[in-house]
Short mmCIF file of C-alpha atoms in Angstrom, two decimals:
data_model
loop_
_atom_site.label_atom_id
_atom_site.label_comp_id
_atom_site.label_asym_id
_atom_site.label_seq_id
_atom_site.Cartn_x
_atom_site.Cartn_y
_atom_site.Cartn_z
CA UNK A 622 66.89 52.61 35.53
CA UNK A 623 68.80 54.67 38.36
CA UNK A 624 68.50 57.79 36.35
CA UNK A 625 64.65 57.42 35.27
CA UNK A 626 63.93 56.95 38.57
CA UNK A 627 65.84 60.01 39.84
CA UNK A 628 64.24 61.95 36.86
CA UNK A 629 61.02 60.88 38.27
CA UNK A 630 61.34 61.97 41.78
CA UNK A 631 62.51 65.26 40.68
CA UNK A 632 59.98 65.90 38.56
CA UNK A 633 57.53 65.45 41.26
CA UNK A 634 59.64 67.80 43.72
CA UNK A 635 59.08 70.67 41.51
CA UNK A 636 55.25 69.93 40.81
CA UNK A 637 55.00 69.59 44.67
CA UNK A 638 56.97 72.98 45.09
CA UNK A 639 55.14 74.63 42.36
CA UNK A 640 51.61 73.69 44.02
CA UNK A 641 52.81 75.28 47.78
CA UNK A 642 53.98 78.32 45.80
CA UNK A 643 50.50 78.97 44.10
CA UNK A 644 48.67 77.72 47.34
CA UNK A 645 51.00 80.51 49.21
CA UNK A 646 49.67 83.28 46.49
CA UNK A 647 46.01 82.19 46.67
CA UNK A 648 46.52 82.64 50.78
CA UNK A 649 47.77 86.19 50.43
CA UNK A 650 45.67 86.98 47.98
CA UNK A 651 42.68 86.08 50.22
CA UNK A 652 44.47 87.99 53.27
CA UNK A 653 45.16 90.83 50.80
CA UNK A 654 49.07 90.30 51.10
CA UNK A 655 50.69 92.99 49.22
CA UNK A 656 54.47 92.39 47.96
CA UNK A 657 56.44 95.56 47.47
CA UNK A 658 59.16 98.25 48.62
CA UNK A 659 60.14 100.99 49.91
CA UNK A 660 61.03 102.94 47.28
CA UNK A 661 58.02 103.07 45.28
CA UNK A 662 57.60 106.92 44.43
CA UNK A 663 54.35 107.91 45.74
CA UNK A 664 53.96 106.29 48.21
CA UNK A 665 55.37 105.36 52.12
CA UNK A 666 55.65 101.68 53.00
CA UNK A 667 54.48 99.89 55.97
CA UNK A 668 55.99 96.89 56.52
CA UNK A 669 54.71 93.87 58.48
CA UNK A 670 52.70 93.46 60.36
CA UNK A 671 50.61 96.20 58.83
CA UNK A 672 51.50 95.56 55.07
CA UNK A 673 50.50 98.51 53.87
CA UNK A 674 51.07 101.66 51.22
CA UNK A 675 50.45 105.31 52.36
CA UNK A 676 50.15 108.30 49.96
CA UNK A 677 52.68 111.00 49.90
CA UNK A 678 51.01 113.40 48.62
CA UNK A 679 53.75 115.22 46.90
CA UNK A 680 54.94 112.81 45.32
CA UNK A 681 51.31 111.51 44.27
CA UNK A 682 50.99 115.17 42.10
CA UNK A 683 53.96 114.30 40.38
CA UNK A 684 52.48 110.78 39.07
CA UNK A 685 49.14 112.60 38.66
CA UNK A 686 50.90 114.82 36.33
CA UNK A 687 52.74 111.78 34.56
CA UNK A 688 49.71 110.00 33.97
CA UNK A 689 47.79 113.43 33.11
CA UNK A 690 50.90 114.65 30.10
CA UNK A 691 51.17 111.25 28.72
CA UNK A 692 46.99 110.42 28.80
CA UNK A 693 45.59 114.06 28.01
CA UNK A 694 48.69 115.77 26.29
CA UNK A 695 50.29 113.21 24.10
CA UNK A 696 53.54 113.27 25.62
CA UNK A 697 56.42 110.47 25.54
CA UNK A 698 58.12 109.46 27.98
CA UNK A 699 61.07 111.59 26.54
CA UNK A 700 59.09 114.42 26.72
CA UNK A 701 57.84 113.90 29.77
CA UNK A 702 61.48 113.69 31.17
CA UNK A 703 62.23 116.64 29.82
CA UNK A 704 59.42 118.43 31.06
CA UNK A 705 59.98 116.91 34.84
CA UNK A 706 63.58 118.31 34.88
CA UNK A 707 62.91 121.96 33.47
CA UNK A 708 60.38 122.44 36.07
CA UNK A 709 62.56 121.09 38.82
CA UNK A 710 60.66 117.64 39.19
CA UNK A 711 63.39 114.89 40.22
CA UNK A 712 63.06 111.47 41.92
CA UNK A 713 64.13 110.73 45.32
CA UNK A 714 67.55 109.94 44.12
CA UNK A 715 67.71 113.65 43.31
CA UNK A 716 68.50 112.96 39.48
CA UNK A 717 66.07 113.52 36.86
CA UNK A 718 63.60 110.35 36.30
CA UNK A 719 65.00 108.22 33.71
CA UNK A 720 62.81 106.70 30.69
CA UNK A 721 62.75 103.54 31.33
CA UNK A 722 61.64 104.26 35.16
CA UNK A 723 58.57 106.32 33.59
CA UNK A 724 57.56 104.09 31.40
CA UNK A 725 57.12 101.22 34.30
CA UNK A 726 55.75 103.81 36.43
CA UNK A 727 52.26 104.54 33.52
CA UNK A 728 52.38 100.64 33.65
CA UNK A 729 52.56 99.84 37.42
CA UNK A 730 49.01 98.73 38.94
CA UNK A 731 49.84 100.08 42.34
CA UNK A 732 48.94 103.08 41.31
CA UNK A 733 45.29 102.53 40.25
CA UNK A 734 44.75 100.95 43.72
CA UNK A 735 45.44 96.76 42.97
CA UNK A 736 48.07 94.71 44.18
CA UNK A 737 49.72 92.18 41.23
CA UNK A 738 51.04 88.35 41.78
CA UNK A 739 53.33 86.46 39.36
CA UNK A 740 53.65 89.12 36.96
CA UNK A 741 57.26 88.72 35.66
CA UNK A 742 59.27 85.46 35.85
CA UNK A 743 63.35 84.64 35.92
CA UNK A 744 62.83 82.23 32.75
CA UNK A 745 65.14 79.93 32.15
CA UNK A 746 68.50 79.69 33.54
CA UNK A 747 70.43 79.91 30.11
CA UNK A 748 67.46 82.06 28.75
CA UNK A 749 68.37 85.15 26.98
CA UNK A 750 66.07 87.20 28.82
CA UNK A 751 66.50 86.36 32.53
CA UNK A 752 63.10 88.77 33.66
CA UNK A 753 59.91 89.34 31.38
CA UNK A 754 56.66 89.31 31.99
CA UNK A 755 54.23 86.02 32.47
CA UNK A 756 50.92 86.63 30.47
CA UNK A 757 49.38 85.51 33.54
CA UNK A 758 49.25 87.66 36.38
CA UNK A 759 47.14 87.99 39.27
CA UNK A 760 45.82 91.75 40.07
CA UNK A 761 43.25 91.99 42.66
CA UNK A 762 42.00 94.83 44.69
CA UNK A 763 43.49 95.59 48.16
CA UNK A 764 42.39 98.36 50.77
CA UNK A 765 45.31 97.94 51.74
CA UNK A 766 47.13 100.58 48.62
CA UNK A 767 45.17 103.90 48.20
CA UNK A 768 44.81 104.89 44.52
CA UNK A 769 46.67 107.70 43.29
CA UNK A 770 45.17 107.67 39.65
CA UNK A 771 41.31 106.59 38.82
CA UNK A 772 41.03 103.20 37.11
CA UNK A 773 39.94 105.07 33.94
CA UNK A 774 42.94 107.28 33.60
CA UNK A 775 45.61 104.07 34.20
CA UNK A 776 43.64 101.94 31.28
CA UNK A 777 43.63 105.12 29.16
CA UNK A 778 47.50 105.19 29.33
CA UNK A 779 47.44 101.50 29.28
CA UNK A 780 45.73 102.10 25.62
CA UNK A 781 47.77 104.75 24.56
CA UNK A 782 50.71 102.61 25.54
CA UNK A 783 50.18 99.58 23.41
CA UNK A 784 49.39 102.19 20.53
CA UNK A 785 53.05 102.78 20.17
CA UNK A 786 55.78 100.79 19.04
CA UNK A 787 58.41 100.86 21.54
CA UNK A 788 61.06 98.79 19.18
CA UNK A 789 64.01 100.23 21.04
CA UNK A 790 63.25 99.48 24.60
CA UNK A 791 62.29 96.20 24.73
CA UNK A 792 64.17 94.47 27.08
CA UNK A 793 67.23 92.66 26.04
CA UNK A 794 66.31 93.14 22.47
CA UNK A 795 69.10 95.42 20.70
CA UNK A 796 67.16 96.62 17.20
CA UNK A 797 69.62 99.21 16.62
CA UNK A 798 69.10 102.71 16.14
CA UNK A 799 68.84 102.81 12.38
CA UNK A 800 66.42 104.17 9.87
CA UNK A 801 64.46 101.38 9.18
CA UNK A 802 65.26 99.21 12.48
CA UNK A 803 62.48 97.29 13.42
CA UNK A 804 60.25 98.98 10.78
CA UNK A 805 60.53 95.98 8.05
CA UNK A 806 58.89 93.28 8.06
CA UNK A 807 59.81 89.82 6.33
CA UNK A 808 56.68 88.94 4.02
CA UNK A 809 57.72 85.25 4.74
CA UNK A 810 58.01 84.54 7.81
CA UNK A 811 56.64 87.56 9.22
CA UNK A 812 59.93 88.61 11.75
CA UNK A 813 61.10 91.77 11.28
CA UNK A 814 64.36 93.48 8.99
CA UNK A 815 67.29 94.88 11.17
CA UNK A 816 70.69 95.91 10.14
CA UNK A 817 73.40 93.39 8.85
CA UNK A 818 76.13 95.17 7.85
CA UNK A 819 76.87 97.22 4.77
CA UNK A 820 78.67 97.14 1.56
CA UNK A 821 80.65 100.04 0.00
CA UNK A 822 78.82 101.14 -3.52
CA UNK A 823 80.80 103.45 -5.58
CA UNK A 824 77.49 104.73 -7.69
CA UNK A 825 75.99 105.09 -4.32
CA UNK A 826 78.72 107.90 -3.23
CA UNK A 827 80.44 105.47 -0.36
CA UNK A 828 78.92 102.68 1.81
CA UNK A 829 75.58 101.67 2.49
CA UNK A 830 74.02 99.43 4.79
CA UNK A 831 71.97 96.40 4.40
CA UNK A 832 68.74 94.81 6.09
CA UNK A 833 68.08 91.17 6.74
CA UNK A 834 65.56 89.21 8.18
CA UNK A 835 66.12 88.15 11.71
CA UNK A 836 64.92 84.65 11.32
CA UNK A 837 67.33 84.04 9.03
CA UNK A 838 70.02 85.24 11.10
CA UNK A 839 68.72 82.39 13.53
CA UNK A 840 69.99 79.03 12.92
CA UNK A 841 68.69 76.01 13.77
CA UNK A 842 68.94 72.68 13.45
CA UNK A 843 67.05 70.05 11.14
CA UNK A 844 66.09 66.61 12.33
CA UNK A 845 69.39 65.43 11.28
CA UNK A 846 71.00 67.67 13.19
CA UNK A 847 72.00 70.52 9.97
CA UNK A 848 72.47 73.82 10.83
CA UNK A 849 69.87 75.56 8.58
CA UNK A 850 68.03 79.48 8.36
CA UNK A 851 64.70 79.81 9.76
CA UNK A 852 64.01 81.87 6.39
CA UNK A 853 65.39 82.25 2.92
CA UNK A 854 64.10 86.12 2.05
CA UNK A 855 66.87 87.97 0.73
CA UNK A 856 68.24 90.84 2.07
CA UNK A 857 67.70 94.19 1.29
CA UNK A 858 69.95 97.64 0.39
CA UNK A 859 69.07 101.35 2.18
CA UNK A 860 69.62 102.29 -1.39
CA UNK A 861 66.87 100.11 -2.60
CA UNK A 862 64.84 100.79 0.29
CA UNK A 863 65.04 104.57 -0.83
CA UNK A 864 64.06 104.05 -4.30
CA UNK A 865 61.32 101.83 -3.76
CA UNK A 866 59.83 105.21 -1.03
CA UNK A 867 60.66 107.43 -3.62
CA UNK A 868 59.12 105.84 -6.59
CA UNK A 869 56.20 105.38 -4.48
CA UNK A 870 55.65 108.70 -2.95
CA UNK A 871 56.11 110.11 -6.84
CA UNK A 872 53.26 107.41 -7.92
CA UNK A 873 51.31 108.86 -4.93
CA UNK A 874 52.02 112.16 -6.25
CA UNK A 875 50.98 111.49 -9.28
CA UNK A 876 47.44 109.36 -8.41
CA UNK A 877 46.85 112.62 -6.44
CA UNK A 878 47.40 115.20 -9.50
CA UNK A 879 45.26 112.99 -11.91
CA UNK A 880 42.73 112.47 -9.52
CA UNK A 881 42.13 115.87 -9.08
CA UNK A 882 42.32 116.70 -12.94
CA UNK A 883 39.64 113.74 -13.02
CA UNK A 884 37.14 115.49 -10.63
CA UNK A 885 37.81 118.93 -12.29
CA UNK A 886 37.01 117.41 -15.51
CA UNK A 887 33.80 115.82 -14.06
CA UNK A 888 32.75 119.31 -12.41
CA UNK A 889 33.42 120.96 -15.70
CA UNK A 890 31.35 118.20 -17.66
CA UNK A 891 28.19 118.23 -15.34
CA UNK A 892 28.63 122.50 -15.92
CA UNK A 893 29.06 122.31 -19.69
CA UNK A 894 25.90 119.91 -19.55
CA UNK A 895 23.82 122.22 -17.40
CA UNK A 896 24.44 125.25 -19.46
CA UNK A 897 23.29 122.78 -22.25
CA UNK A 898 20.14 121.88 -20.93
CA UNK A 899 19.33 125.35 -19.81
CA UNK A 900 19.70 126.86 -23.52
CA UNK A 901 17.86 123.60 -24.57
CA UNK A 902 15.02 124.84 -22.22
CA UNK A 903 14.95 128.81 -23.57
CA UNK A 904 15.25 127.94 -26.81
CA UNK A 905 12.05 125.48 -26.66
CA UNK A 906 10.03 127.91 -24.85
CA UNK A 907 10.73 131.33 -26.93
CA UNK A 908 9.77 128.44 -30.16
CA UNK A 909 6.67 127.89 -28.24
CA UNK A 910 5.64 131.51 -27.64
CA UNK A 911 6.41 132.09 -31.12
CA UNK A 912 3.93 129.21 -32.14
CA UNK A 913 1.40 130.73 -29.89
CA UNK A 914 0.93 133.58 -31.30
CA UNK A 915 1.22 131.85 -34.81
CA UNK A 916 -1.50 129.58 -33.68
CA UNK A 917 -3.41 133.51 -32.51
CA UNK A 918 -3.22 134.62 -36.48
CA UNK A 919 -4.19 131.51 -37.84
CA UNK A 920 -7.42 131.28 -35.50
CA UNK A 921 -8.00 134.71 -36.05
CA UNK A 922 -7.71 134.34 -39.91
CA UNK A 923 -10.50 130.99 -39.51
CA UNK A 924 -12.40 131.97 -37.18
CA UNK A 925 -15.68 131.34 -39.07
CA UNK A 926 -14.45 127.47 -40.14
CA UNK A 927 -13.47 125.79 -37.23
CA UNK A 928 -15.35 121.88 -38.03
CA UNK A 929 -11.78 122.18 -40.70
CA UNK A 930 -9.29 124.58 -38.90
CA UNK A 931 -6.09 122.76 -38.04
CA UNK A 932 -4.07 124.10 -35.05
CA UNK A 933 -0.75 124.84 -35.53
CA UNK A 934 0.58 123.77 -32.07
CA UNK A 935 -0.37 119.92 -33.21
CA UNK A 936 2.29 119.91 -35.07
CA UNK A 937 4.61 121.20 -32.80
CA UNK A 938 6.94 118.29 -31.87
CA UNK A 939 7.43 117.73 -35.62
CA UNK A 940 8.63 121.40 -36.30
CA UNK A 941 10.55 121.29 -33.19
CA UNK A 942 12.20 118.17 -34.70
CA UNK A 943 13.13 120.51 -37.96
#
């Protein structure tokens, strides 16, 4: 009874706490709080009471150009690194900027001109990821943060962003740096294949590596407490993986080839069948002009009878038939 009790009372300790916290956002929103540091590249920082970001303008051509290479040109954040340090671009540290720092820079709000509230969270104090994001942040507009990039530029890169499959940066999820990391995906359950190991194949010239499902690397427990896989696919070779993209691309390759033959075949038909009709069409007309001047003789020959003449050209569609 102790316990429920205590349960109780701590239960409505953190609903209490959790409604000042949101009432304290709301309040700052309305004020136009912003909540940020002094490092943020591109800008100076004024702290209280004026609570305020400032432009530096040299720095705010540098995330001009970011924005412009990765929205206009096509260019990674790789790339984009590179490009920084072999024309001498470097952040404050002095060091060249690092990947992961670009990529939240293209994804940090400040920089269209809004302030954001409860966008990441801790979690869970035994969770495996200690910071990701909510779902549901708060971005509002501020006068107090001057926009370095238009609002259409930021929700181009935005676009572009979630275009691309960043398997290998996500945040405390390791989906190792093979060939098909990350690129499989279980037709059961939907997760995807990454690397398990390998076993050595002597027709296969040495060792290769195999793919599994990561739900059923997952265990879990049943109602009766089990330990049991989340799925049962099987797993997968690189050697079978290999053979199944080869045998397909070769299929492909030949679809292509007998497609083609098909419409040269078809092009050759409907020429074969024009010619055809053509010759049909001289040979009827050079029979009619023939039969004309046939039909000339005759009528020449009765010209004085005729009530019983018959003309020739009646019975052309029969001799034509001949």
């Amino acid at each position: 009874m102790t316990l429920q009790v205590l349960q109780v009372l701590d239960e409505n300790e953190s609903r209490d706490k959790s409604r000042k916290v949101l009432f304290g956002i709301e309040e700052g929103i309305k004020r136009g709080n912003i909540h940020t540091h002094g490092n943020l590249y591109g800008y100076k920082y004024y702290p209280k009471p004026e609570n305020r970001l400032e432009i530096i303008e040299d720095e705010a051509e540098v995330v001009r150009l970011i924005f412009s290479l990765y929205t206009d040109k096509g260019y990674g954040v790789h790339r984009i690194r590179q490009y920084l340090t072999e024309n001498g671009m470097f952040a404050r540290s002095g060091k060249p900027f690092s990947e992961r720092g670009l990529r939240v820079m293209i994804q940090n709000e400040t920089y269209s001109g809004r302030a954001v509230r409860k966008k990441f969270t801790n979690g869970l104090v035994f969770d495996k990821h200690t910071t990701r994001e909510t779902g549901h942040a708060i971005i509002f507009e501020t006068d107090k943060i001057p926009a370095i990039v238009d609002m259409e530029t930021f929700e181009k890169a935005q676009r572009v962003l979630e275009s691309k499959v960043q398997h290998t940066t996500q945040k405390g999820i390791y989906t190792g740096k093979t060939q098909f990391a990350g690129k499989l995906i279980c037709g059961c359950c939907g997760s995807p294949y990454y690397a398990s190991g390998s076993d050595i194949i002597k027709s296969a010239g040495g060792r290769v590596r195999n793919y599994a499902c990561k739900a059923k690397r997952t265990m879990n427990r049943d109602e009766d407490g089990n330990r049991v896989m989340l799925c049962n696919n099987p797993n997968v070779s690189e050697v079978t993986l290999n053979q199944f993209i080869q045998g397909s691309s070769y299929a492909f390759h030949i679809w292509k080839k007998a497609e083609f033959g098909i419409l040269a075949l078809n092009s050759l038909t409907a020429a074969l069948m024009c010619q055809i009709n053509k010759q049909d069409i001289k040979a009827v007309s050079d029979l009619r002009e023939k039969l004309a001047d046939i039909d000339g003789v005759f009528y020449a020959a009765y010209h004085g009878g005729r009530a019983h003449g018959v003309r020739v050209s009646d019975g052309v569609a029969n001799f034509g038939g001949a």
